[in-house]
Amino acid sequence: MPTEVALLESQALRVEQMGRVEVLDKIKSLVMLPDGIHVRTEEVARYFEVSTTSVRRLTDRHQKELVSNGMMVLRGAELHSFQSDMVSRWEGEGPGSYPQAATQLRLYTRRTVLNVALLLRDSDIARSVRTHLLDAEEDLRASYVSLDRRVTRIEGCLADVGSALQELGPVLGRMSQRLDSLDRKLDVTHQLVGAISIRLTDVSHDVIRLDARMDDLAHRLRDLGRRTSG
């Protein structure tokens, strides 16, 4: 994990943190200009509780890096247009309540202010921002480690399940064969029961015919008995 000194010394490490602008308001409220996008050098100095001179010196030393993260310097027509827009939006007592720059205006975005926090050494607020970033990253790394361990345990359980299924495969194969054999035996049994049922039907018909013949024989014997007695 990077250290605070590493953040101060390495631009590459600072670039990795540039998307985490939400940390600024967690440490201290950053007062924006009426457009809700920019702040001036004065607001940056007030946020970090340092002098405007310290901020200007820092931005001069790291101008290229800060410009890549949103800092810009307005002059001439651009400055006049921006100030006119700010005057129209300023929620003060009158147009004069917005302080206007004489010849140029240096503007910072939240991303630029975070960049300043990772460069400014002599500010407790800047140190708090860096500490918060590093602590949050450590917590995130710890969460990743915990998640990795859980995934490893799950993979181990799945491996055990895989082994069990491999062992269960032959058993299921044998059970399937026995069930197939039982099905064949049941089919044979059904055929035998069907044959027996047909045979019993034939026997029933034979019994009926035999009963008829016995009745006929009984009638004949009675007739013979009557003729003999007469």
Coordinates of C-alpha atoms in Angstrom, one line a residue:
M1 CA 0.0 0.0 0.0
P2 CA 1.4 3.5 -0.8
T3 CA 2.5 5.7 2.0
E4 CA 1.9 9.4 2.5
V5 CA 5.4 10.2 1.5
A6 CA 4.9 8.1 -1.7
L7 CA 1.8 10.1 -2.6
L8 CA 3.8 13.4 -2.1
E9 CA 6.6 12.2 -4.3
S10 CA 5.0 10.1 -7.0
Q11 CA 2.7 11.6 -9.6
A12 CA 1.8 8.2 -10.8
L13 CA 0.4 7.3 -7.4
R14 CA -1.5 10.6 -7.3
V15 CA -3.1 9.9 -10.6
E16 CA -4.6 6.8 -9.2
Q17 CA -6.4 8.8 -6.5
M18 CA -7.8 11.6 -8.7
G19 CA -11.3 10.0 -9.0
R20 CA -11.9 10.2 -5.3
V21 CA -13.0 13.8 -5.0
E22 CA -15.7 12.9 -2.5
V23 CA -13.1 12.7 0.2
L24 CA -12.8 16.5 0.2
D25 CA -16.2 17.1 1.8
K26 CA -15.7 14.3 4.2
I27 CA -12.8 16.2 5.7
K28 CA -14.1 19.8 5.4
S29 CA -16.7 21.6 3.3
L30 CA -15.3 23.1 0.2
V31 CA -17.1 26.4 -0.8
M32 CA -17.5 26.6 -4.6
L33 CA -18.2 29.5 -6.8
P34 CA -21.8 30.1 -8.0
D35 CA -21.3 27.8 -11.0
G36 CA -20.8 24.9 -8.6
I37 CA -17.7 23.7 -10.6
H38 CA -14.8 26.0 -9.8
V39 CA -13.0 27.7 -6.9
R40 CA -10.4 30.4 -6.8
T41 CA -7.0 30.4 -5.2
E42 CA -8.6 32.2 -2.2
E43 CA -11.1 29.4 -1.6
V44 CA -8.4 26.8 -2.0
A45 CA -6.2 28.5 0.6
R46 CA -9.1 28.9 3.0
Y47 CA -10.0 25.2 2.6
F48 CA -6.5 24.1 3.5
E49 CA -6.0 26.8 6.0
V50 CA -2.8 28.2 4.4
S51 CA -1.9 31.4 2.7
T52 CA -2.8 32.2 -0.9
T53 CA 0.9 32.7 -1.5
S54 CA 1.6 29.0 -0.5
V55 CA -1.1 27.9 -2.9
R56 CA 0.3 30.0 -5.7
R57 CA 3.8 28.8 -5.2
L58 CA 2.6 25.2 -5.2
T59 CA 0.6 25.6 -8.4
D60 CA 3.5 27.3 -10.1
R61 CA 5.8 24.4 -9.2
H62 CA 3.3 21.7 -10.4
Q63 CA 1.4 23.7 -13.0
K64 CA 1.5 21.0 -15.7
E65 CA 0.1 18.3 -13.4
L66 CA -2.6 20.6 -12.0
V67 CA -3.6 21.8 -15.5
S68 CA -4.1 18.1 -16.5
N69 CA -6.5 17.9 -13.6
G70 CA -8.6 20.9 -14.4
M71 CA -6.8 24.0 -13.3
M72 CA -7.0 26.9 -15.7
V73 CA -5.9 30.6 -15.9
L74 CA -8.4 33.0 -17.4
R75 CA -7.3 36.2 -19.1
G76 CA -8.8 38.9 -21.3
A77 CA -12.1 38.1 -22.9
E78 CA -12.4 34.7 -21.2
L79 CA -11.9 36.4 -17.8
H80 CA -14.4 39.1 -18.6
S81 CA -17.1 36.5 -19.8
F82 CA -16.5 34.3 -16.7
Q83 CA -16.8 37.2 -14.3
S84 CA -19.9 38.5 -15.9
D85 CA -21.5 35.1 -15.5
M86 CA -20.4 34.9 -11.8
V87 CA -21.8 38.3 -11.1
S88 CA -25.2 37.3 -12.5
R89 CA -25.2 34.2 -10.3
W90 CA -23.7 35.6 -7.1
E91 CA -26.0 35.4 -4.2
G92 CA -24.7 38.4 -2.4
E93 CA -26.1 41.8 -1.6
G94 CA -25.3 43.2 -5.1
P95 CA -23.1 42.8 -8.1
G96 CA -20.2 44.3 -6.3
S97 CA -20.2 41.5 -3.8
Y98 CA -18.3 39.2 -6.2
P99 CA -14.6 40.1 -6.1
Q100 CA -13.2 40.4 -9.6
A101 CA -9.7 39.7 -10.7
A102 CA -7.7 42.6 -12.3
T103 CA -5.9 40.8 -15.1
Q104 CA -6.1 37.1 -14.6
L105 CA -8.0 34.5 -12.6
R106 CA -6.8 31.0 -11.6
L107 CA -9.6 28.5 -11.3
Y108 CA -9.6 25.0 -9.7
T109 CA -12.0 22.1 -10.0
R110 CA -12.6 19.6 -7.2
R111 CA -10.2 17.3 -9.0
T112 CA -7.6 20.0 -8.9
V113 CA -8.2 20.7 -5.2
L114 CA -7.7 17.0 -4.5
N115 CA -4.5 17.2 -6.5
V116 CA -3.3 20.1 -4.3
A117 CA -4.2 18.0 -1.2
L118 CA -1.8 15.3 -2.4
L119 CA 1.0 17.9 -2.9
L120 CA 0.6 20.4 -0.1
R121 CA 2.9 19.4 2.8
D122 CA 2.3 22.2 5.4
S123 CA -1.4 21.7 5.9
D124 CA -3.2 19.6 8.5
I125 CA -6.3 19.5 6.3
A126 CA -4.2 18.2 3.3
R127 CA -2.7 15.6 5.6
S128 CA -6.1 14.6 6.8
V129 CA -7.2 14.1 3.1
R130 CA -4.2 12.0 2.4
T131 CA -4.7 9.9 5.6
H132 CA -8.4 9.3 4.7
L133 CA -7.5 8.2 1.2
L134 CA -4.8 5.8 2.5
D135 CA -7.1 4.4 5.3
A136 CA -9.9 3.9 2.8
E137 CA -7.6 2.1 0.4
E138 CA -6.3 -0.1 3.3
D139 CA -9.9 -1.0 4.2
L140 CA -10.6 -1.8 0.5
R141 CA -7.6 -4.0 0.3
A142 CA -8.6 -5.8 3.5
S143 CA -12.1 -6.3 2.0
Y144 CA -10.5 -7.7 -1.1
V145 CA -8.3 -10.1 1.0
S146 CA -11.4 -11.2 2.9
L147 CA -13.3 -11.8 -0.3
D148 CA -10.4 -13.7 -1.8
R149 CA -10.3 -16.0 1.2
R150 CA -14.1 -16.6 1.0
V151 CA -13.8 -17.4 -2.7
T152 CA -10.9 -19.7 -2.0
R153 CA -13.0 -21.5 0.6
I154 CA -15.9 -21.8 -1.9
E155 CA -13.5 -23.2 -4.5
G156 CA -12.3 -25.8 -2.0
C157 CA -15.9 -26.8 -1.2
L158 CA -16.6 -27.1 -4.9
A159 CA -13.6 -29.2 -5.4
D160 CA -14.8 -31.5 -2.6
V161 CA -18.2 -31.7 -4.3
G162 CA -16.6 -32.5 -7.6
S163 CA -14.7 -35.4 -6.0
A164 CA -17.9 -36.7 -4.3
L165 CA -19.7 -36.5 -7.6
Q166 CA -17.0 -38.4 -9.3
E167 CA -17.2 -41.1 -6.7
L168 CA -21.0 -41.1 -6.9
G169 CA -21.0 -41.5 -10.7
P170 CA -20.2 -45.3 -10.7
V171 CA -22.8 -45.9 -7.9
L172 CA -25.4 -44.1 -9.9
G173 CA -24.5 -46.1 -13.0
R174 CA -24.9 -49.4 -11.1
M175 CA -28.3 -48.2 -9.7
S176 CA -29.4 -47.3 -13.2
Q177 CA -28.5 -50.8 -14.4
R178 CA -30.4 -52.4 -11.6
L179 CA -33.4 -50.2 -12.3
D180 CA -33.3 -51.2 -15.9
S181 CA -33.2 -54.8 -14.9
L182 CA -36.1 -54.3 -12.6
D183 CA -38.1 -52.7 -15.4
R184 CA -37.5 -55.7 -17.6
K185 CA -38.6 -58.1 -14.9
L186 CA -41.7 -56.0 -14.3
D187 CA -42.5 -56.2 -18.1
V188 CA -42.1 -60.0 -18.0
T189 CA -44.4 -60.1 -14.9
H190 CA -47.0 -57.9 -16.7
Q191 CA -46.9 -60.3 -19.6
L192 CA -47.3 -63.4 -17.4
V193 CA -50.2 -61.7 -15.5
G194 CA -51.8 -60.9 -18.9
A195 CA -51.4 -64.5 -20.0
I196 CA -52.9 -65.8 -16.8
S197 CA -55.8 -63.4 -17.1
I198 CA -56.5 -64.7 -20.6
R199 CA -56.3 -68.3 -19.4
L200 CA -58.6 -67.6 -16.5
T201 CA -61.1 -66.1 -18.9
D202 CA -61.0 -69.3 -21.0
V203 CA -61.4 -71.4 -17.8
S204 CA -64.4 -69.3 -16.9
H205 CA -66.0 -70.0 -20.3
D206 CA -65.3 -73.7 -19.9
V207 CA -67.0 -73.7 -16.5
I208 CA -70.0 -72.0 -17.9
R209 CA -70.2 -74.6 -20.7
L210 CA -69.8 -77.4 -18.1
D211 CA -72.5 -75.9 -16.0
A212 CA -74.8 -75.9 -19.0
R213 CA -74.0 -79.5 -19.8
M214 CA -74.6 -80.5 -16.2
D215 CA -78.0 -78.7 -16.2
D216 CA -78.9 -80.5 -19.4
L217 CA -77.8 -83.9 -18.0
A218 CA -79.9 -83.2 -14.8
H219 CA -83.0 -82.5 -17.0
R220 CA -82.5 -85.7 -18.9
L221 CA -82.1 -87.8 -15.8
R222 CA -85.3 -86.3 -14.4
D223 CA -87.2 -87.1 -17.6
L224 CA -85.7 -90.6 -17.6
G225 CA -86.9 -91.1 -14.0
R226 CA -90.4 -90.0 -14.8
R227 CA -90.7 -92.4 -17.8
T228 CA -89.3 -95.3 -15.8
S229 CA -91.8 -94.8 -12.9
G230 CA -94.7 -94.6 -15.3

